[in-house]
Every structure is written in structure tokens, then in C-alpha cells.
CSV table of C-alpha atoms and ligand atoms in Angstrom, one decimal:
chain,number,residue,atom,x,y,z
A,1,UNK,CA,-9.3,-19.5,-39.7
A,2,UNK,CA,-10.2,-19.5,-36.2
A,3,UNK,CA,-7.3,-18.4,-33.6
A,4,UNK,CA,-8.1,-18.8,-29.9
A,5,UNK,CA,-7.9,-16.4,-27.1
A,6,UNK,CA,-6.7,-16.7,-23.8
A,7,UNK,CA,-7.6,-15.7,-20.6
A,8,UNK,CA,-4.8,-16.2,-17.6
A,9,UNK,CA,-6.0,-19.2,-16.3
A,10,UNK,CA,-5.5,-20.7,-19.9
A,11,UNK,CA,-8.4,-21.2,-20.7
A,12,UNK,CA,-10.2,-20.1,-24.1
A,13,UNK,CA,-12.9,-17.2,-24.6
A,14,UNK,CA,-12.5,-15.9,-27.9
A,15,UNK,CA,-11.4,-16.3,-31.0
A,16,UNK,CA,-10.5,-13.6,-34.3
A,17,UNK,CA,-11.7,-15.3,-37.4
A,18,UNK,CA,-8.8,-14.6,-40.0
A,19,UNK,CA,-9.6,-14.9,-43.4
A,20,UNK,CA,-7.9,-16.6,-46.4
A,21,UNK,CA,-8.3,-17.0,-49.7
A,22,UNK,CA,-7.6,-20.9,-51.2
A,23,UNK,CA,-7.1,-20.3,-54.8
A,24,UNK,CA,-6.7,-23.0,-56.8
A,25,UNK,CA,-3.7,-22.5,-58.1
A,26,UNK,CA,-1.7,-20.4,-55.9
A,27,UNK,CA,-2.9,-21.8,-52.8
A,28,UNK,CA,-3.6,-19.9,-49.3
A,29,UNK,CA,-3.2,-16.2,-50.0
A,30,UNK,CA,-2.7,-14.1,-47.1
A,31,UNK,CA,-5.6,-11.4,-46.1
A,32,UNK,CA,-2.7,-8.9,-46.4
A,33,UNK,CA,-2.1,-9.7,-50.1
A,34,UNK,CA,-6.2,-9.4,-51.3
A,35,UNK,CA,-7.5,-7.6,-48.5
A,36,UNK,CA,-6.2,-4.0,-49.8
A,37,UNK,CA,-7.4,-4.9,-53.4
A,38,UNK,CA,-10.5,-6.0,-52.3
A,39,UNK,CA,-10.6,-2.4,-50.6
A,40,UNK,CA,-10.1,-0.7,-53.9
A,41,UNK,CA,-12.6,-2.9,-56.0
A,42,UNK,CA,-15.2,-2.4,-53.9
A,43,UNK,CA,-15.0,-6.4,-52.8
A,44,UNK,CA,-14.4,-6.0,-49.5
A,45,UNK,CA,-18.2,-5.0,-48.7
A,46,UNK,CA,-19.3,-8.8,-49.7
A,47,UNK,CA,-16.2,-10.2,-48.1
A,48,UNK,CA,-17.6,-8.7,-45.1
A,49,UNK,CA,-20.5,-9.6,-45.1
A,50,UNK,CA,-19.5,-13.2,-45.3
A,51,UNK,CA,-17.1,-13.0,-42.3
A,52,UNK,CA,-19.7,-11.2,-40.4
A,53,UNK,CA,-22.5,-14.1,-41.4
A,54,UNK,CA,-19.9,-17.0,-40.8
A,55,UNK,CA,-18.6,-16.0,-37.6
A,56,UNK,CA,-22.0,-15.4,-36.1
A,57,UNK,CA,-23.0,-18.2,-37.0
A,58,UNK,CA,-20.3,-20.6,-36.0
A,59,UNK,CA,-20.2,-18.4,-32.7
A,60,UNK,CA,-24.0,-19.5,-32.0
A,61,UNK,CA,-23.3,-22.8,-33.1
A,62,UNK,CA,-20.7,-23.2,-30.6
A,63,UNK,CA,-22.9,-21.4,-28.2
A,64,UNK,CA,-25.3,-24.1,-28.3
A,65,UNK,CA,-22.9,-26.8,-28.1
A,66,UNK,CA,-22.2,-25.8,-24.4
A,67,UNK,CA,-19.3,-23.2,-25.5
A,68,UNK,CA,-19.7,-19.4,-24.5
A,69,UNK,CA,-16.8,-17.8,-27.2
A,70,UNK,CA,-17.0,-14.5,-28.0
A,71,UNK,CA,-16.5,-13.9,-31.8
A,72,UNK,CA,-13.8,-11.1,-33.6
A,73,UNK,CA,-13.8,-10.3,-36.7
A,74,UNK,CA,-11.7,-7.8,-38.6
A,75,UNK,CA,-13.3,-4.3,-39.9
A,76,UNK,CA,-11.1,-2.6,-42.5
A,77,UNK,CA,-11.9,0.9,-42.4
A,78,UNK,CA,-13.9,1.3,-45.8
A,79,UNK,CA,-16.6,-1.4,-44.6
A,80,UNK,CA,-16.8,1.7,-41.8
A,81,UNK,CA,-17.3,4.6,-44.2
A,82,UNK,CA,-20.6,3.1,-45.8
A,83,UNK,CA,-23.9,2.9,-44.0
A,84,UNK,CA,-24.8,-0.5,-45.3
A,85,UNK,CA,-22.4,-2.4,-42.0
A,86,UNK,CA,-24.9,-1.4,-39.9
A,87,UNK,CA,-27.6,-3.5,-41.1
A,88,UNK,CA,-25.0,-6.1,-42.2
A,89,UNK,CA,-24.4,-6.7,-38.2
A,90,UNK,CA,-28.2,-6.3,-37.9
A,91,UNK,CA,-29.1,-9.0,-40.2
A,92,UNK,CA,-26.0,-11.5,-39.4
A,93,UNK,CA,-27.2,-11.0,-35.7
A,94,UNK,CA,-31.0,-11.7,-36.5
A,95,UNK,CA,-30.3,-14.3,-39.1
A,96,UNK,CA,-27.7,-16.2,-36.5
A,97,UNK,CA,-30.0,-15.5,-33.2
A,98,UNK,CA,-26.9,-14.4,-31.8
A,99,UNK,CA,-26.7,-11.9,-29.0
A,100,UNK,CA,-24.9,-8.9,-29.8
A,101,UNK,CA,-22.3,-9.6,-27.0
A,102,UNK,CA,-21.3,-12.5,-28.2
A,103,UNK,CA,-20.0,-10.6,-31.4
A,104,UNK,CA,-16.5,-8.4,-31.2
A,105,UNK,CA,-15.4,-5.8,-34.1
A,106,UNK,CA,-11.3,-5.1,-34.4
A,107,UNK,CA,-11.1,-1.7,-35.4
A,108,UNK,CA,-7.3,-0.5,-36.4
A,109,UNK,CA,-6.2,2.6,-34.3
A,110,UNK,CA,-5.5,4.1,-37.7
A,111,UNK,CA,-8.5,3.5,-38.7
A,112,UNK,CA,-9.8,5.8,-36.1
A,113,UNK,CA,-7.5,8.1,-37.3
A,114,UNK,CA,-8.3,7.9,-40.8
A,115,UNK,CA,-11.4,10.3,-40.1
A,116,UNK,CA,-11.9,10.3,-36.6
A,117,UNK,CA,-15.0,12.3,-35.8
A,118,UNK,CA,-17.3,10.1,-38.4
A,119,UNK,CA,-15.7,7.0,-37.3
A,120,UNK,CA,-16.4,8.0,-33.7
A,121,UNK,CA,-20.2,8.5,-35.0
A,122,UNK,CA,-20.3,5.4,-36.9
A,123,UNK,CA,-19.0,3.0,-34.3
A,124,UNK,CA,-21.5,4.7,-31.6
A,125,UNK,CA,-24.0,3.7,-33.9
A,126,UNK,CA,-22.7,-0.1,-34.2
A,127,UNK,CA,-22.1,0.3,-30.6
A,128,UNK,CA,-26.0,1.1,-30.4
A,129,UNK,CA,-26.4,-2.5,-31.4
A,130,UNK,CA,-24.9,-3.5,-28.5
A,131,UNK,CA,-21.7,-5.3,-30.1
A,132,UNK,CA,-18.7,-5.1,-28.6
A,133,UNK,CA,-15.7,-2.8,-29.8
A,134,UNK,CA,-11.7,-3.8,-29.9
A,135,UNK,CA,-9.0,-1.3,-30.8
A,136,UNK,CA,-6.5,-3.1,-32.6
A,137,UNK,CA,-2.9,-2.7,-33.4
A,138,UNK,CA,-3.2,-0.3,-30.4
A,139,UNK,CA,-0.2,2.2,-29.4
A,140,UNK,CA,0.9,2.0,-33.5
A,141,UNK,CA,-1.9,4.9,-34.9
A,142,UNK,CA,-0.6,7.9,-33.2
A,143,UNK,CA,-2.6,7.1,-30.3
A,144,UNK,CA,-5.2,10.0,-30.0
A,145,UNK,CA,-7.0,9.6,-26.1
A,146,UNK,CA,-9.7,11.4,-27.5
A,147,UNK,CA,-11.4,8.7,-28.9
A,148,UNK,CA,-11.4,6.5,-26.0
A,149,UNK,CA,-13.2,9.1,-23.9
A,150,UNK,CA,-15.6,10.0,-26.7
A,151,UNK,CA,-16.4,6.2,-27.3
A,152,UNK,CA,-17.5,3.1,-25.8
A,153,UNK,CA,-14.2,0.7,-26.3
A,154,UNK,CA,-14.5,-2.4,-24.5
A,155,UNK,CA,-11.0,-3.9,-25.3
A,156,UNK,CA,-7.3,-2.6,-25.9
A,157,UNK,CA,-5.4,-4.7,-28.4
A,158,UNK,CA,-1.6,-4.0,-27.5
A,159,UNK,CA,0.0,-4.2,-30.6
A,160,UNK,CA,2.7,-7.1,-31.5
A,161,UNK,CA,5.6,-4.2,-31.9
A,162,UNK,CA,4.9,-4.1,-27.7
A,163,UNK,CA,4.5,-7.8,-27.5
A,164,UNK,CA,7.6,-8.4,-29.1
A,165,UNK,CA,10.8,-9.1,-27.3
A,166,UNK,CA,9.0,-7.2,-23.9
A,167,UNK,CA,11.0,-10.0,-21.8
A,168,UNK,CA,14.3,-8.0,-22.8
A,169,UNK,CA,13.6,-4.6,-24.1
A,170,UNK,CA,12.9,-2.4,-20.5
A,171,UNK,CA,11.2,0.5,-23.0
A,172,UNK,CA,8.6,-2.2,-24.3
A,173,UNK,CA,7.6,-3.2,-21.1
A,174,UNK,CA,7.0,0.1,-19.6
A,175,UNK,CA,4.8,0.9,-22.6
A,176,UNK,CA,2.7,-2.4,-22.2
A,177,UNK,CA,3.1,-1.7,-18.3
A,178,UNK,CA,1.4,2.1,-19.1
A,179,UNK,CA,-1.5,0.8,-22.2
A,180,UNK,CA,-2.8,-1.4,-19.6
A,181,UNK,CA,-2.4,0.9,-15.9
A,182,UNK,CA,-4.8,2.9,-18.4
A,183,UNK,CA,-7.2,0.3,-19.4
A,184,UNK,CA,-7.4,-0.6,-15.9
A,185,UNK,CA,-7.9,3.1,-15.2
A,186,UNK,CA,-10.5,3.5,-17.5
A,187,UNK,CA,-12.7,0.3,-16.8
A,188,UNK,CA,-11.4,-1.0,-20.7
A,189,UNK,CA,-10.2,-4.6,-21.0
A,190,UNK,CA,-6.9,-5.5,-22.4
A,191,UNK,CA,-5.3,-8.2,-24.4
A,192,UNK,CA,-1.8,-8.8,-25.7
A,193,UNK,CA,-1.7,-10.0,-29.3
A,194,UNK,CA,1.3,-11.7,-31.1
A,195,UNK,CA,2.6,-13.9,-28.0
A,196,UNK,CA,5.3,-16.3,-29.2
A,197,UNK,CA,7.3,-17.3,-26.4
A,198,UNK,CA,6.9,-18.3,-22.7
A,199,UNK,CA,9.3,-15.7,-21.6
A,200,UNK,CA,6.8,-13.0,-23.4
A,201,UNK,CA,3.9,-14.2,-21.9
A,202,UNK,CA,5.5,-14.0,-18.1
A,203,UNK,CA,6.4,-10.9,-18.7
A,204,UNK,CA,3.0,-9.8,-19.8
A,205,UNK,CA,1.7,-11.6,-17.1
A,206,UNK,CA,4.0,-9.4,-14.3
A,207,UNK,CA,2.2,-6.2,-15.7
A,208,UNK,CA,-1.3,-7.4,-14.7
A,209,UNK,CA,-2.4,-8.3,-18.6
A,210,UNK,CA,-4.6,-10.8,-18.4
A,211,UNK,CA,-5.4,-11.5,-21.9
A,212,UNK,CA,-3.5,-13.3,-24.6
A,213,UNK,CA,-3.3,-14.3,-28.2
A,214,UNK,CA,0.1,-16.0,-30.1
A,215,UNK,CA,1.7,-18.6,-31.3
A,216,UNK,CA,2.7,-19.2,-27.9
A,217,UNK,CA,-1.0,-20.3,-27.4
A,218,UNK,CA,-2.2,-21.0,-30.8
A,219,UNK,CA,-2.0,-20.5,-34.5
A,220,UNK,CA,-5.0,-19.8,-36.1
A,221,UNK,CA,-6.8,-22.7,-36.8
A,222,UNK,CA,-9.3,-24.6,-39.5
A,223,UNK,CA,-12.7,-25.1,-37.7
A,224,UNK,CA,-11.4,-28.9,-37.5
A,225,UNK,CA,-8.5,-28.1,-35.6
A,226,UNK,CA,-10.4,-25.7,-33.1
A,227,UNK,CA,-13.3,-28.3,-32.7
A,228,UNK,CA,-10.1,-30.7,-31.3
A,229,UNK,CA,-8.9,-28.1,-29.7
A,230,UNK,CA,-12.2,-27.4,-27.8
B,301,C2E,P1,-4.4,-8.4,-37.5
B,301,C2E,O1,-5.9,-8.1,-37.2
B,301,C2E,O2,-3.4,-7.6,-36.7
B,301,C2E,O3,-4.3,-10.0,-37.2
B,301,C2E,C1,-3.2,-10.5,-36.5
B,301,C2E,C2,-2.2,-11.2,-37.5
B,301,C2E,O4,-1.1,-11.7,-36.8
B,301,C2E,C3,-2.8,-12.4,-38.2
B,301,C2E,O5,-2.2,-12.4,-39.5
B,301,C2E,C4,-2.3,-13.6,-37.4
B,301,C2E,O6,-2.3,-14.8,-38.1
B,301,C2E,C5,-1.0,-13.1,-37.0
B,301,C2E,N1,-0.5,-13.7,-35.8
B,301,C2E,C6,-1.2,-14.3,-34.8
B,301,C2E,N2,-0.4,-14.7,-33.7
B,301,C2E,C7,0.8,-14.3,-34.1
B,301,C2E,C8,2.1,-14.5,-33.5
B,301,C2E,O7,2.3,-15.0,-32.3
B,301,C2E,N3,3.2,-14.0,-34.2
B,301,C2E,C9,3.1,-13.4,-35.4
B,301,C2E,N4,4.2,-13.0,-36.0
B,301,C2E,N5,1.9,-13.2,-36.0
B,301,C2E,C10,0.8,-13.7,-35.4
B,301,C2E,P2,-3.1,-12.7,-40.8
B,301,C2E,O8,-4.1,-13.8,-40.5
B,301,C2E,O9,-2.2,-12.9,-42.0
B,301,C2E,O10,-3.9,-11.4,-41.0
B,301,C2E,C11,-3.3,-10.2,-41.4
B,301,C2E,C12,-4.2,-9.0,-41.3
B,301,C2E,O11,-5.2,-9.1,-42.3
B,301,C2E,C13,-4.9,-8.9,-40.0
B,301,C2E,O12,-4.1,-8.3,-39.0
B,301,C2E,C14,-6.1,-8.0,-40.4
B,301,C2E,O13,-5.8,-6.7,-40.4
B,301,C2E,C15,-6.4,-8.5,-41.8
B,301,C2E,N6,-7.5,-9.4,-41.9
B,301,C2E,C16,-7.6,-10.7,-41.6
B,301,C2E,N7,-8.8,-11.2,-41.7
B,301,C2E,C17,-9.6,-10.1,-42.1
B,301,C2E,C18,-11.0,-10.0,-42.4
B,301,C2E,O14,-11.8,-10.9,-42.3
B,301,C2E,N8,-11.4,-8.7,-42.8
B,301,C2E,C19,-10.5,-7.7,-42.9
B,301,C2E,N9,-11.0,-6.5,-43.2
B,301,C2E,N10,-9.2,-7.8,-42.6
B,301,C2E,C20,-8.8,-9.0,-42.2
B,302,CA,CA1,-7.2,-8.1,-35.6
B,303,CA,CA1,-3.5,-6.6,-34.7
């Protein structure tokens, strides 16, 4: 599934693909159901692979339909302790002829965490590739600043805890207000995920975010329904 981003002037540059699995029995199953057993079967390297493939591709395709999109995907942070997602992004991007800017990767804040001096090594080295770099679920992973002066981050994901209810709870909106005064401070893009209501998006919109993702905007979508909606 495809969900679209939004710049301020409503207009689409992005999308996160978000995966699902159709079984044939139990229908869609949510990536939060498979995606941790895939993590402990070893799975998820294949599954990432495909998503890595798939979006590059589709992102070129769309590329040479006239539509300049950049392309998320999700990177749980096993696919980051093994060597082999470096030439996985390698080959997608050769395979695909897509330029590496074209090409995002959503990294969890606790992720990060999780062992943060080789992840800080490993995402220089996908950096190197000249991808770009999203920090997901950010203010939720006990925030370490270290990281974001030790690495090239492009993007800020505020997390949908901040997102949230911002129109009405003061405390949310000064820590939205604060992530992205810092982004700004720090030349590092930011984008509000989990949107769901005008009322949200105003308020986001009166602290100078300029990025958004949410119901509000969009579900995520089947390629069908993102072809329409492009
Ligand atoms: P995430 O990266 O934080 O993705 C955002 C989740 O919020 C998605 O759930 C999305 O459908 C949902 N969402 C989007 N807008 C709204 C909104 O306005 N309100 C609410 N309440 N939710 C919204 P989804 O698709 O179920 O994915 C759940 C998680 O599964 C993702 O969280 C991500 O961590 C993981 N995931 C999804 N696709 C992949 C993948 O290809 N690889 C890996 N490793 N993880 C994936
Ligand atoms: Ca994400
Ligand atoms: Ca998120």
C-alpha cells in the first residue's frame, strides 16, 4: 500500500509503501502482526528486499510517467544489523535506474537506540549511497541528540502520540512546536505523521510544519487508488 505525502500547498511528494500480507484465508494481515515474526525467522531479509525492489521500481515508473515522488520504505532494525542491505539498496537502485534521492529509508528512533554506535556506522554507510534518511516515530525512543549530530538525517518524523489531539492538548503542541524549531535549526526537514482531522493539521500548520501524512490526507492506498489519485 502506497500512502501519500503532503507538502503545504497540498500537493503530493511522497509516499511510505506499507506492506500487507493477503492470505488467503484470513485476509489482509497487518505488518504489525507478521512483521515481528518475520524478524525472528529470519524472513524479514527477503521481505525486504521485495519492498526495497518494488518501491524502486514503482518510484521510477512513476518517475517516467511525468511524476517526481520520492519513495519510503520501512527498515526494521534487524535488516540494519546485517551487511547484506547495503548491496540490497545497491542492486534495487541499479536494477530500477533509480537515483538514490529518489529513495527514503524510515528508521525507528529506537532503532537507533537499539545499538546506536553501529547503527550510526551502518546508516553512514547507506547514507554513502546517497539515499535519503527519516527518523521515524521521532520524540518516542528516548530521544538521544547525539545521533543527529553524528549523522546525516534528512527528515524528522514527529510521532503520531504528538500529532494526536495537538489542537487541544497545550503540552503536545509545544513539543511539536520544539521537534521542529530544531529541525529548522539544524537544516533537517520535518513531517507530521498520523494527521486525522482538519483541526490537527491547522495546528501543525501554525508551528511552521510543513509536511503531512494522515487520514486527514490519505489512507494508504492500492497502486489503483494512487494512480486515480495522481
Ligand atoms: P509506521 O512506520 O509508524 O507507519 C505508520 C502506520 O500508521 C501505518 O500502519 C499507517 O497505515 C498508519 N497510519 C497512517 N495514517 C494514519 C492516521 O492518520 N491515523 C492512524 N491512527 N494511523 C495512521 P501500518 O500500515 O499498519 O503499519 C504499521 C507498522 O508496520 C509501520 O509503522 C511500520 O513500522 C511497520 N511496517 C509497515 N510496512 C513495513 C515494511 O515494509 N517493512 C518493515 N520492516 N516494517 C513495516
Ligand atoms: Ca514509517
Ligand atoms: Ca511512524
Amino acid at each position: 500500500y502506497y500512502q501519500p505525502k503532503y507538502k503545504s500547498t497540498n500537493s503530493i511528494y511522497g509516499f511510505e509503501a506499507l506492506i500487507r500480507w493477503v492470505h488467503p484465508q484470513r485476509g489482509i494481515i497487518s505488518p504489525l502482526e507478521f512483521i515481528p515474526i518475520a524478524e525472528r525467522s529470519d524472513q524479514i531479509y527477503d521481505i525486504g528486499k521485495f519492498v526495497i525492489d518494488n518501491v524502486s521500481r514503482q518510484t521510477k515508473k512513476w518517475l517516467d510517467e511525468g511524476y517526481e515522488l520520492i519513495g519510503s520504505i520501512n527498515l526494521s532494525s534487524k535488516q540494519l544489523e546485517h551487511e547484506s542491505i547495503i548491496s540490497d539498496i545497491k542492486n534495487a537502485l541499479h536494477n530500477s535506474k533509480l537515483e538514490p534521492k529518489y529513495l527514503e529509508l524510515e528508521i525507528t528512533e529506537s532503532t537507533m537506540m537499539k545499538n546506536e554506535q553501529k547503527s550510526i556506522e551502518m546508516l553512514n554507510r547507506i547514507k554513502d549511497i546517497g539515499v535519503l534518511l527519516s527518523i521515524d516515530d521521532f520524540g518516542t525512543g528516548y530521544s538521544s541528540f547525539n545521533y543527529l549530530n553524528e549523522m546525516p538525517v534528512d527528515t524528522l518524523k514527529i510521532d503520531k502520540t504528538f500529532v494526536s489531539g495537538i489542537d487541544k492538548e497545550d503540552e503536545k503542541y509545544k513539543i511539536a512546536d520544539t521537534i521542529i524549531n530544531m529541525a529548522n535549526e539544524l537544516d533537517i526537514a520535518v513531517i507530521a505523521e498520523g494527521v486525522e482531522t482538519y483541526e490537527e493539521f491547522e495546528a501543525l500548520e501554525s508551528a511552521k510544519c510543513n509536511k503531512y501524512q494522515g487520514y486527514y490526507f490519505s489512507k494508504p492506498l492500492t497502486l489503483n487508488e494512487f494512480n486515480k489519485l495522481l
